[in-house]
């Protein structure tokens, strides 16, 4: 499943490593559904960068399920959110809804 051609460069910057980890680690999309609380459709959209810019909640869920360090990816996600036209308020609310104890979890 390729990344949607409409995904911005900043979006691709964080999405490509997530997709690479997903492919390299070997789980199926069904496995990822089992590790997160999101549907196969939503996860597929996130991994393709399709339909809408994914919120931090689903992104965080996938990042944790794939055991990717959160800190640096969060910064890339925020940059891409701005590029996608998300407001600082929207971005802050997304992050505050998760609030990991350690940003490198």
XYZ file of C-alpha atoms in Angstrom:
105
model
C 0.000 0.000 0.000
C 1.750 3.172 -1.169
C 1.626 6.531 0.595
C -1.023 8.786 -0.894
C 0.477 11.212 -3.377
C -1.306 14.080 -1.607
C 0.637 13.490 1.634
C 2.994 16.412 2.249
C 6.756 16.142 2.592
C 6.543 16.760 6.347
C 3.858 14.096 6.693
C 6.040 11.618 4.796
C 8.976 12.458 7.092
C 7.335 10.753 10.071
C 5.134 8.327 8.132
C 7.904 6.610 6.156
C 9.830 5.394 9.249
C 6.580 4.211 10.852
C 5.687 2.270 7.715
C 9.220 0.850 7.480
C 9.038 -0.385 11.081
C 5.602 -1.899 10.411
C 6.918 -3.824 7.395
C 10.198 -4.828 9.069
C 8.623 -5.977 12.322
C 6.267 -8.326 10.549
C 2.808 -7.777 12.059
C -0.237 -7.773 9.846
C -2.747 -4.977 9.874
C -4.989 -7.294 11.908
C -2.177 -7.683 14.452
C -1.864 -3.906 14.666
C -5.621 -3.642 15.225
C -5.181 -6.022 18.155
C -2.391 -3.869 19.626
C -4.289 -0.611 19.301
C -7.878 0.417 19.828
C -8.438 1.462 16.239
C -10.153 -0.169 13.299
C -8.420 -1.679 10.337
C -9.815 1.102 8.142
C -8.440 3.881 10.365
C -5.035 2.207 10.664
C -4.862 1.663 6.929
C -5.683 5.332 6.325
C -2.961 6.385 8.766
C -0.340 4.122 7.167
C -1.208 5.424 3.702
C -1.436 9.079 4.736
C -4.893 9.093 3.204
C -8.173 10.922 3.789
C -7.202 13.243 6.677
C -4.246 14.155 8.851
C -4.252 11.609 11.659
C -4.593 12.822 15.198
C -1.901 12.159 17.765
C -4.068 9.578 19.570
C -4.077 7.080 16.719
C -0.517 7.951 15.695
C 0.691 7.431 19.262
C -1.166 4.123 19.435
C 0.610 2.842 16.319
C 3.999 4.204 17.402
C 3.697 2.448 20.775
C 2.485 -0.796 19.193
C 5.525 -0.776 16.884
C 7.882 0.160 19.760
C 9.128 3.342 18.096
C 10.602 6.055 20.369
C 7.916 8.682 20.780
C 9.897 11.897 21.415
C 11.436 12.588 18.020
C 8.414 11.285 16.163
C 6.135 13.640 18.075
C 8.150 16.631 16.876
C 7.913 15.430 13.255
C 4.172 14.836 13.672
C 3.691 18.387 15.031
C 5.597 19.920 12.105
C 3.476 17.968 9.643
C 0.288 18.952 11.488
C 1.143 22.627 11.015
C 1.829 21.968 7.340
C -1.548 20.210 7.096
C -3.222 23.389 8.337
C -3.912 22.272 11.895
C -4.051 25.042 14.466
C -1.717 25.217 17.451
C -4.781 24.712 19.651
C -5.744 21.500 17.791
C -2.170 20.210 18.060
C -1.959 20.989 21.789
C -5.299 19.291 22.484
C -4.157 16.197 20.602
C -0.972 15.942 22.632
C -2.599 16.741 25.974
C -5.142 13.972 25.428
C -2.302 11.430 25.507
C 0.321 12.885 27.869
C 2.802 10.009 28.081
C 4.744 9.909 31.324
C 8.008 9.841 29.371
C 8.187 11.305 25.826
C 10.687 8.598 24.876
C 8.382 5.740 25.906
